Amino acid sequence: METPTKPQMSMHSPMSVQWTPKRRPLKILSALRKGAKSAPYAYNGRYELDDTRRPSTPPTPPPPPSAKPKFLKTQKSVNVSPLDVKSTPSVRRNIVQDDPMPFSLVEMIRPKKVKYRLPTKQEMALLHTTL
Amino acid sequence: MTAITFRFEFPLLIIHCKEPPEKIPLTVGRVAAIFLSDKENYHPFPGTVGNPRNPDWLADDPYDSEAETELTFCSRVFRACNDNGFKPVSVSLYLGTLILELKEYVPTNKFPGKIGGVVPYYCNGVSAWSSRNVPQSRLINPEGGNEDTSNYTSSGLNPGVRICGHKYAGTSGLIVCNRSTGERRLMVAEHVFKDTDEVFHPTTKLENRIGTITHRYPALDVALVRLDESVNYSNESYFDAPQCKRLVTSRYEGTAGQEWFYLDSGYTGLVPFLWTGIRMELREDITGPFHELKYDAQYIFLAMHINVGRLPNGVCGSPLVHDETDDPVSDGAVRGLFSWSDQNVVENLFVAVLDPLVDEGWEVESVDGGVGSAMEVTEGEISAQGEQKGKGT
């Protein structure tokens, strides 16, 4: 049996279908959401608590919502409450939309081949100003 | 403004800061970024270069990424190294760089500056990766309470829930079906259950038993569990991580340094990983029929924990699933289960390539009860698989 090869890379392009996942109790913070606060070099380890960001967890977590999946075809075609929007997976948002730079240092992506470039003077200045 | 230096070591951008930014992004300018303190030292590529005056062992047959897979090339380098009297331990293509790990020290000027046209880095007599194949098992009574021990039985189980044996605990994997035999099984990390065949969720109590291990693949660190008939388990949700849709083999063509994978375990929540390449490693136990050398093929991922926090041990068994994308081959692609880490400053994760499992006919069960790689099987086969769902074959 053969795994099909990839015809073309299309990373980070918009999705037509989104998925509403099962939720964990609030105490299980996503490492992504914890972000800089848990960076080991800065705060000496991942267990650094930050009570201001999330409420504490009750001893008995509430039961998770129904396991039935909820498909959101697109945000245009379906009425989505703000709560639903908030709870849809945001993995791509974490990668692309949280990128602080408006430019890309990746010039070209093909399977197994990527071309990078160095930033221009202006982009370098922006890096220094932003970070 | 806290950044002091920017090092462009594509496909990575290494940023040294006096103070970490309030929110650390995974990418800067669309390139994976590693944020470090001004005192932290980090070189992504281990080893030193060889002597460019020495002839290339594979000059007649250089690496051609269009014509061969990375694993095939690494196998050729392994053999060439052996044939030239050196003792390789592992050969990796890591972030586009060839890395050779050798058992004994040999002066690097004896090695070629290129192999197959690629510049190698030699780790001669020293480990390229801090520790080799050290599976991390979490004891059942861990310190600290920051983990999800919820019992999800009533709403149905899914990848990412806490599972345990008698001694260790880990994270549950995904449901696979065998297209030849019709068996339906749960994938878990084998080393978590090395002391028992019984699998429990979320804690070890008789009434929490969910299944029994029927197949073990120690070289892949994968075990397959026959679920008890009363257990409702599906691949419908993987908490905040993308849904698992298919297993991929070494023939999957990706772009190291550009593809993001995720896991979501009860010990961590959602965690990102950057796929960085592949490794071909000599298995430590080489005794066996015909005394042939045996190799293990693995994917390497860069844990972004330097940005998001160090990973706890109970994460073992979590499926590593590709980021959401419109590419039908990559979307929901599972490269394997979290198992081995080198425990380095910037941690590298090693995941067994699942070719042997896929070759036996195991495929991801889709949420509608069929198999994940629907494009590879006939409609009749999908229907037959669907009937097996929930029967605990």
Coordinates of C-alpha atoms in Angstrom, one line a residue:
Chain A
M1 CA 0.0 0.0 0.0
E2 CA 1.4 3.4 -0.9
T3 CA 1.0 6.7 0.7
P4 CA 0.2 9.3 -1.9
T5 CA 2.8 11.9 -2.5
K6 CA 2.0 15.5 -2.0
P7 CA 1.2 17.2 -5.2
Q8 CA 1.7 20.7 -3.9
M9 CA 2.4 22.5 -0.6
S10 CA -0.2 24.9 0.4
M11 CA 0.6 25.8 3.9
H12 CA -1.5 28.1 6.0
S13 CA -4.2 28.7 3.4
P14 CA -7.7 29.4 4.6
M15 CA -9.8 26.4 5.6
S16 CA -13.3 25.9 4.4
V17 CA -14.2 23.6 7.3
Q18 CA -13.4 24.2 10.9
W19 CA -13.7 22.0 13.9
T20 CA -15.1 22.7 17.3
P21 CA -13.1 20.5 19.6
K22 CA -13.9 18.9 22.9
R23 CA -12.7 21.2 25.7
R24 CA -10.5 20.4 28.6
P25 CA -11.0 21.7 32.1
L26 CA -9.6 25.2 32.4
K27 CA -6.6 24.2 34.5
I28 CA -5.0 22.5 31.6
L29 CA -3.6 25.5 29.9
S30 CA -2.5 25.2 26.3
A31 CA 1.2 25.6 26.2
L32 CA 0.6 28.0 23.3
R33 CA -1.7 30.2 25.3
K34 CA 0.7 30.3 28.2
G35 CA 3.2 31.6 25.8
A36 CA 6.1 33.7 27.2
K37 CA 5.0 33.3 30.8
S38 CA 6.2 29.7 30.8
A39 CA 9.4 30.1 28.8
P40 CA 11.9 28.2 30.9
Y41 CA 14.7 30.7 30.6
A42 CA 12.6 33.6 31.6
Y43 CA 10.5 32.2 34.4
N44 CA 12.4 29.2 35.5
G45 CA 10.1 26.5 34.4
R46 CA 6.7 25.6 33.0
Y47 CA 4.9 25.4 36.3
E48 CA 5.1 29.1 37.0
L49 CA 1.5 30.0 37.8
D50 CA -0.2 33.0 36.5
D51 CA -3.4 33.4 38.3
T52 CA -4.3 36.6 36.6
R53 CA -4.8 34.9 33.2
R54 CA -7.2 32.1 34.0
P55 CA -9.6 31.4 36.9
S56 CA -8.7 28.6 39.3
T57 CA -10.2 25.2 38.6
P58 CA -12.9 23.6 40.8
P59 CA -11.8 20.3 42.3
T60 CA -14.3 18.5 40.2
P61 CA -14.2 19.7 36.7
P62 CA -17.5 20.2 34.9
P63 CA -18.4 17.5 32.4
P64 CA -17.2 18.1 28.9
P65 CA -19.7 19.2 26.2
S66 CA -21.3 16.7 24.0
A67 CA -18.9 14.7 21.9
K68 CA -21.0 15.4 18.8
P69 CA -18.9 17.4 16.4
K70 CA -20.0 20.8 15.2
F71 CA -19.1 21.7 11.7
L72 CA -18.7 25.3 10.8
K73 CA -18.8 25.5 7.0
T74 CA -17.6 29.0 6.9
Q75 CA -18.2 32.0 9.1
K76 CA -20.0 33.7 6.2
S77 CA -22.5 30.9 5.6
V78 CA -23.3 30.0 9.2
N79 CA -24.5 32.1 12.0
V80 CA -21.7 31.8 14.6
S81 CA -22.0 33.1 18.1
P82 CA -19.0 35.0 19.5
L83 CA -18.6 32.1 21.9
D84 CA -18.3 29.6 19.0
V85 CA -15.7 31.8 17.3
K86 CA -13.7 31.9 20.4
S87 CA -13.8 28.2 20.9
T88 CA -12.8 27.1 17.4
P89 CA -9.2 25.8 17.0
S90 CA -6.7 28.5 16.5
V91 CA -3.6 26.6 15.6
R92 CA -3.1 28.5 12.3
R93 CA -3.8 31.8 14.0
N94 CA -1.0 31.0 16.5
I95 CA 1.5 30.5 13.7
V96 CA 0.6 33.0 11.0
Q97 CA -1.6 35.6 12.5
D98 CA 0.5 36.0 15.6
D99 CA 3.6 36.6 13.5
P100 CA 4.7 40.1 14.5
M101 CA 6.3 40.9 11.1
P102 CA 4.3 41.9 8.0
F103 CA 7.0 40.5 5.7
S104 CA 8.1 37.0 4.9
L105 CA 11.6 35.8 4.8
V106 CA 10.5 32.7 2.9
E107 CA 10.7 33.4 -0.8
M108 CA 9.5 30.1 -2.2
I109 CA 8.2 26.8 -0.9
R110 CA 8.1 23.6 -2.9
P111 CA 8.1 20.1 -1.7
K112 CA 11.6 19.5 -0.2
K113 CA 12.8 22.9 -1.4
V114 CA 12.5 26.2 0.4
K115 CA 14.3 29.5 -0.5
Y116 CA 14.9 32.0 2.2
R117 CA 16.2 35.5 2.1
L118 CA 17.9 37.9 4.6
P119 CA 15.8 40.9 5.7
T120 CA 16.3 44.3 4.2
K121 CA 17.6 47.2 6.2
Q122 CA 14.1 48.5 6.7
E123 CA 12.9 45.1 7.8
M124 CA 15.8 44.7 10.2
A125 CA 14.9 48.1 11.7
L126 CA 11.4 46.9 12.1
L127 CA 12.6 43.7 13.8
H128 CA 14.6 45.7 16.3
T129 CA 11.7 48.1 17.0
T130 CA 9.1 45.3 17.4
L131 CA 11.1 42.8 19.4
Chain B
M1 CA 12.8 46.6 22.7
T2 CA 14.6 43.6 24.3
A3 CA 16.1 41.7 21.4
I4 CA 19.9 41.8 21.4
T5 CA 20.9 39.7 18.4
F6 CA 19.2 38.0 15.5
R7 CA 20.9 34.9 14.0
F8 CA 19.5 33.8 10.7
E9 CA 20.2 30.1 10.6
F10 CA 17.5 29.2 8.1
P11 CA 15.1 27.6 8.5
L12 CA 15.5 28.9 12.0
L13 CA 15.7 32.4 13.3
I14 CA 17.5 32.5 16.7
I15 CA 16.8 35.6 18.8
H16 CA 18.6 36.5 21.9
C17 CA 16.7 38.8 24.3
K18 CA 17.4 40.6 27.6
E19 CA 13.8 40.2 28.5
P20 CA 11.3 37.9 26.8
P21 CA 8.6 39.6 24.8
E22 CA 5.2 39.7 26.5
K23 CA 3.9 37.2 23.9
I24 CA 6.4 35.0 22.1
P25 CA 5.4 34.1 18.5
L26 CA 6.2 30.8 16.9
T27 CA 7.4 32.5 13.7
V28 CA 9.0 35.8 12.9
G29 CA 8.8 36.8 9.2
R30 CA 7.2 33.4 8.6
V31 CA 10.4 31.6 9.9
A32 CA 10.4 29.5 13.0
A33 CA 11.9 31.6 15.8
I34 CA 13.8 30.4 18.9
F35 CA 13.8 32.9 21.7
L36 CA 16.8 32.7 24.1
S37 CA 18.1 34.7 27.0
D38 CA 21.4 36.6 26.3
K39 CA 23.3 33.9 28.3
E40 CA 21.9 30.9 26.5
N41 CA 24.1 29.2 23.9
Y42 CA 22.5 27.2 21.2
H43 CA 23.8 25.8 17.9
P44 CA 21.1 23.9 16.0
F45 CA 23.5 21.6 14.1
P46 CA 25.7 19.3 16.2
G47 CA 29.2 18.3 15.1
T48 CA 32.0 19.6 12.9
V49 CA 32.7 19.6 9.2
G50 CA 35.1 17.2 7.4
N51 CA 37.9 17.7 5.0
P52 CA 36.9 19.0 1.6
R53 CA 40.1 17.5 0.1
N54 CA 38.9 14.0 0.8
P55 CA 36.8 12.4 -2.0
D56 CA 33.0 12.2 -1.7
W57 CA 32.0 8.6 -1.0
L58 CA 28.9 9.1 -3.1
A59 CA 30.3 11.3 -5.9
D60 CA 29.0 9.0 -8.6
D61 CA 25.5 9.0 -7.1
P62 CA 24.7 12.3 -5.4
Y63 CA 21.6 13.0 -3.4
D64 CA 18.7 13.9 -5.6
S65 CA 15.6 15.0 -3.6
E66 CA 13.4 14.5 -6.6
A67 CA 14.5 10.9 -7.2
E68 CA 14.8 9.4 -3.7
T69 CA 13.4 9.8 -0.3
E70 CA 15.5 11.3 2.5
L71 CA 15.5 7.9 4.3
T72 CA 16.8 6.2 1.2
F73 CA 19.6 8.7 1.0
C74 CA 20.4 8.3 4.7
S75 CA 20.5 4.5 4.2
R76 CA 23.1 5.0 1.4
V77 CA 25.2 7.2 3.6
F78 CA 25.0 4.6 6.4
R79 CA 26.3 1.9 4.1
A80 CA 29.0 4.1 2.6
C81 CA 30.2 5.0 6.0
N82 CA 30.3 1.3 7.0
D83 CA 32.0 0.4 3.7
N84 CA 34.8 2.9 4.4
G85 CA 35.6 1.4 7.8
F86 CA 33.8 3.8 10.1
K87 CA 31.1 2.9 12.6
P88 CA 28.1 5.0 12.2
V89 CA 25.4 5.1 14.9
S90 CA 23.0 7.4 13.2
V91 CA 22.6 9.4 10.0
S92 CA 20.1 12.3 9.9
L93 CA 18.9 14.9 7.5
Y94 CA 18.1 17.7 10.0
L95 CA 16.9 21.0 8.8
G96 CA 18.5 20.3 5.5
T97 CA 21.9 19.4 6.9
L98 CA 23.4 15.9 7.0
I99 CA 24.5 14.8 10.5
L100 CA 26.6 11.7 11.1
E101 CA 26.9 10.3 14.5
L102 CA 29.9 7.9 14.9
K103 CA 30.6 5.4 17.6
E104 CA 34.3 6.1 18.0
Y105 CA 36.5 9.1 17.7
V106 CA 38.2 9.6 14.4
P107 CA 39.9 12.9 13.5
T108 CA 37.5 14.8 11.3
N109 CA 40.2 15.6 8.7
K110 CA 39.9 11.9 7.7
F111 CA 36.2 12.4 6.6
P112 CA 35.0 13.8 3.3
G113 CA 33.8 17.4 3.2
K114 CA 30.8 16.3 1.2
I115 CA 28.8 13.0 1.0
G116 CA 26.5 12.7 -1.9
G117 CA 27.1 16.4 -2.6
V118 CA 25.8 17.4 0.9
V119 CA 28.0 18.9 3.5
P120 CA 27.9 16.6 6.6
Y121 CA 28.5 17.4 10.2
Y122 CA 30.4 14.7 12.1
C123 CA 29.8 13.8 15.7
N124 CA 32.7 11.4 16.1
G125 CA 32.7 9.6 19.4
V126 CA 30.2 12.1 20.9
S127 CA 26.5 11.9 20.9
A128 CA 24.8 14.1 18.4
W129 CA 21.6 13.9 20.4
S130 CA 21.9 14.1 24.2
S131 CA 20.4 10.8 24.9
R132 CA 19.5 8.0 22.5
N133 CA 16.1 6.4 22.6
V134 CA 15.2 7.2 26.2
P135 CA 11.5 6.7 26.4
Q136 CA 10.0 8.9 29.1
S137 CA 7.4 7.2 31.3
R138 CA 5.4 9.1 33.9
L139 CA 4.9 7.4 37.2
I140 CA 1.2 7.3 38.1
N141 CA 1.6 9.6 41.1
P142 CA 3.3 12.6 39.6
E143 CA 4.0 15.7 41.7
G144 CA 1.9 18.7 41.0
G145 CA -1.7 18.8 39.9
N146 CA -1.6 20.5 36.6
E147 CA -2.9 17.7 34.5
D148 CA -6.3 16.6 33.2
T149 CA -7.4 13.6 35.1
S150 CA -11.1 14.0 34.0
N151 CA -13.0 10.9 33.3
Y152 CA -14.3 11.3 29.7
T153 CA -16.0 7.9 29.6
S154 CA -19.6 9.2 29.7
S155 CA -19.1 11.6 26.7
G156 CA -16.9 9.2 24.8
L157 CA -13.1 8.9 24.7
N158 CA -10.9 10.5 22.1
P159 CA -7.2 11.0 21.4
G160 CA -5.4 13.1 24.1
V161 CA -7.0 11.6 27.3
R162 CA -5.1 10.3 30.2
I163 CA -4.5 6.5 30.1
C164 CA -2.4 4.3 32.3
G165 CA -1.3 0.8 33.1
H166 CA -0.4 -0.5 36.5
K167 CA 2.7 1.6 37.0
Y168 CA 2.9 4.3 34.3
A169 CA 0.5 6.8 32.7
G170 CA 0.5 8.4 29.3
T171 CA -1.8 9.9 26.7
S172 CA -4.1 8.0 24.4
G173 CA -3.6 7.8 20.7
L174 CA -6.0 7.3 17.8
I175 CA -8.2 4.5 16.6
V176 CA -6.8 2.5 13.7
C177 CA -8.5 -0.3 11.6
N178 CA -6.8 -3.1 9.7
R179 CA -8.1 -3.1 6.2
S180 CA -7.2 -6.8 5.8
T181 CA -8.4 -8.3 9.0
G182 CA -11.0 -5.8 10.0
E183 CA -9.6 -5.5 13.5
R184 CA -10.1 -2.2 15.3
R185 CA -7.5 -1.0 17.8
L186 CA -6.3 2.0 19.8
M187 CA -2.7 3.1 19.3
V188 CA -0.7 3.8 22.5
A189 CA 3.0 4.2 23.4
E190 CA 4.4 0.8 24.0
H191 CA 6.8 1.7 26.8
V192 CA 4.0 3.2 29.0
F193 CA 2.6 -0.4 29.2
K194 CA 5.8 -2.4 29.4
D195 CA 4.7 -3.9 32.8
T196 CA 1.1 -4.8 31.8
D197 CA -1.3 -5.5 29.0
E198 CA -4.2 -3.8 30.8
V199 CA -5.2 -0.2 29.9
F200 CA -7.2 2.1 32.1
H201 CA -8.7 5.6 31.8
P202 CA -8.2 7.9 33.6
T203 CA -6.8 6.1 36.6
T204 CA -5.9 2.5 37.5
K205 CA -9.1 1.1 39.0
L206 CA -10.9 -2.1 37.9
E207 CA -14.0 -0.3 36.8
N208 CA -11.8 2.1 34.7
R209 CA -10.4 -0.7 32.5
I210 CA -10.9 0.2 28.8
G211 CA -8.9 -2.5 27.0
T212 CA -6.1 -5.0 26.6
I213 CA -2.9 -4.8 24.5
T214 CA -2.9 -7.3 21.7
H215 CA 0.0 -6.1 19.5
R216 CA 3.4 -4.7 20.4
Y217 CA 5.9 -3.0 18.2
P218 CA 8.8 -2.1 20.5
A219 CA 11.0 -0.8 17.7
L220 CA 8.2 1.7 16.9
D221 CA 7.2 2.3 20.5
V222 CA 3.7 1.5 19.5
A223 CA 1.2 -0.9 21.0
L224 CA -2.3 -1.7 19.8
V225 CA -5.2 -2.1 22.3
R226 CA -8.4 -4.0 21.8
L227 CA -11.0 -1.9 23.5
D228 CA -13.6 -3.4 25.7
E229 CA -17.1 -3.6 24.1
S230 CA -18.6 -1.0 26.4
V231 CA -16.0 1.6 25.6
N232 CA -17.0 4.4 23.2
Y233 CA -13.9 5.8 21.6
S234 CA -13.5 7.8 18.4
N235 CA -11.2 10.1 16.5
E236 CA -13.9 12.8 16.3
S237 CA -12.0 15.3 18.5
Y238 CA -8.4 15.7 19.6
F239 CA -9.2 18.6 21.9
D240 CA -7.6 21.8 20.6
A241 CA -5.3 19.9 18.1
P242 CA -6.4 19.2 14.5
Q243 CA -8.4 16.1 13.9
C244 CA -6.3 12.9 13.1
K245 CA -7.2 11.8 9.6
R246 CA -4.4 9.5 8.2
L247 CA -1.1 7.8 9.0
V248 CA 1.7 8.7 6.7
T249 CA 4.7 6.7 5.7
S250 CA 8.3 7.6 4.8
R251 CA 7.0 8.2 1.2
Y252 CA 5.2 11.4 2.5
E253 CA 6.9 14.4 0.9
G254 CA 7.1 17.3 3.2
T255 CA 9.3 20.3 3.7
A256 CA 11.4 20.2 6.8
G257 CA 11.5 23.5 8.7
Q258 CA 8.2 24.6 7.2
E259 CA 5.6 22.1 8.5
W260 CA 4.0 22.4 11.9
F261 CA 2.6 19.6 13.9
Y262 CA 0.6 19.6 17.1
L263 CA -0.3 17.4 20.1
D264 CA -2.8 17.9 22.8
S265 CA -2.3 15.8 25.9
G266 CA -3.8 16.1 29.4
Y267 CA -0.4 17.1 30.7
T268 CA 0.3 20.0 28.4
G269 CA -2.7 21.2 26.4
L270 CA -1.9 22.1 22.8
V271 CA 1.8 22.1 21.9
P272 CA 3.4 23.0 18.6
F273 CA 6.3 21.2 17.0
L274 CA 8.4 22.0 13.9
W275 CA 9.1 19.1 11.7
T276 CA 12.9 19.2 11.1
G277 CA 13.9 16.1 9.3
I278 CA 14.5 12.4 9.6
R279 CA 17.0 10.1 11.3
M280 CA 18.2 6.6 10.5
E281 CA 19.6 5.0 13.6
L282 CA 21.4 1.7 14.2
R283 CA 19.2 -0.3 16.6
E284 CA 21.0 -0.9 19.9
D285 CA 20.0 -4.5 19.9
I286 CA 21.5 -5.9 16.7
T287 CA 21.4 -9.5 17.6
G288 CA 18.9 -11.4 15.6
P289 CA 18.4 -13.7 12.7
F290 CA 21.3 -13.5 10.2
H291 CA 23.1 -10.9 12.4
E292 CA 22.2 -8.2 9.9
L293 CA 22.5 -4.6 10.9
K294 CA 19.1 -3.3 11.8
Y295 CA 18.0 0.3 11.4
D296 CA 15.2 2.4 12.9
A297 CA 13.8 5.2 10.9
Q298 CA 12.5 8.2 12.8
Y299 CA 11.1 11.7 12.2
I300 CA 12.7 14.5 14.1
F301 CA 10.7 17.4 15.5
L302 CA 11.9 20.5 17.3
A303 CA 9.9 21.0 20.5
M304 CA 9.3 24.8 20.8
H305 CA 9.4 24.4 24.5
I306 CA 12.1 27.0 24.8
N307 CA 9.2 29.3 23.8
V308 CA 6.2 27.6 25.3
G309 CA 7.5 25.6 28.3
R310 CA 9.3 22.2 28.9
L311 CA 7.3 19.1 28.2
P312 CA 6.3 16.8 31.0
N313 CA 6.7 13.0 30.7
G314 CA 3.1 11.9 30.5
V315 CA 2.8 13.4 27.0
C316 CA 4.0 10.0 25.6
G317 CA 1.5 8.4 23.2
S318 CA 0.0 11.7 22.0
P319 CA -0.4 11.6 18.2
L320 CA 1.6 14.3 16.3
V321 CA -0.8 15.7 13.8
H322 CA -0.2 18.1 10.9
D323 CA -1.5 21.7 11.2
E324 CA -4.7 22.4 9.4
T325 CA -4.2 23.0 5.7
D326 CA -6.1 22.7 2.4
D327 CA -3.6 20.2 1.1
P328 CA -5.5 16.9 1.4
V329 CA -2.4 14.8 2.0
S330 CA -1.0 16.9 4.8
D331 CA -4.2 17.9 6.5
G332 CA -4.7 15.8 9.6
A333 CA -1.6 13.7 8.7
V334 CA -0.3 11.8 11.7
R335 CA 3.5 11.1 11.7
G336 CA 3.5 9.0 14.8
L337 CA 3.1 9.0 18.6
F338 CA 5.3 11.1 20.9
S339 CA 7.8 8.8 22.4
W340 CA 11.5 9.8 22.5
S341 CA 13.2 13.0 23.3
D342 CA 16.9 14.0 23.5
Q343 CA 16.2 16.3 26.5
N344 CA 18.4 19.0 24.9
V345 CA 18.3 22.7 25.7
V346 CA 16.1 23.1 22.7
E347 CA 14.6 19.6 22.7
N348 CA 14.5 17.3 19.7
L349 CA 11.7 14.8 19.6
F350 CA 12.1 11.4 17.7
V351 CA 9.0 9.6 16.4
A352 CA 9.2 6.2 14.7
V353 CA 8.3 6.1 11.0
L354 CA 5.2 4.0 10.9
D355 CA 5.9 2.1 7.6
P356 CA 5.7 -1.4 9.3
L357 CA 2.3 -0.6 10.8
V358 CA 0.9 0.8 7.6
D359 CA 2.4 -2.1 5.6
E360 CA 0.4 -4.4 7.8
G361 CA -2.8 -2.6 6.7
W362 CA -3.4 -0.4 9.7
E363 CA -5.1 2.9 8.9
V364 CA -6.8 5.7 10.8
E365 CA -10.5 5.1 11.4
S366 CA -12.4 8.1 10.1
V367 CA -15.1 9.8 12.1
D368 CA -17.8 8.2 10.1
G369 CA -16.4 4.7 10.8
G370 CA -14.3 4.1 7.7
V371 CA -10.6 4.4 7.3
G372 CA -8.8 7.7 7.0
S373 CA -7.0 7.2 3.7
A374 CA -10.3 6.7 1.8
M375 CA -8.5 7.6 -1.4
E376 CA -6.5 4.3 -1.1
V377 CA -9.3 1.8 -0.6
T378 CA -12.5 0.9 -2.4
E379 CA -15.9 2.0 -1.2
G380 CA -16.7 -1.6 -0.4
E381 CA -13.7 -1.9 1.9
I382 CA -14.6 1.4 3.7
S383 CA -18.1 0.0 4.3
A384 CA -16.7 -3.2 5.7
Q385 CA -14.5 -1.3 8.0
G386 CA -17.3 0.9 9.2
E387 CA -19.3 -2.1 10.3
Q388 CA -16.5 -3.0 12.7
K389 CA -16.7 0.2 14.6
G390 CA -17.5 -0.3 18.3
K391 CA -17.5 -4.1 18.2
G392 CA -14.2 -4.5 19.9
T393 CA -13.0 -7.1 17.5

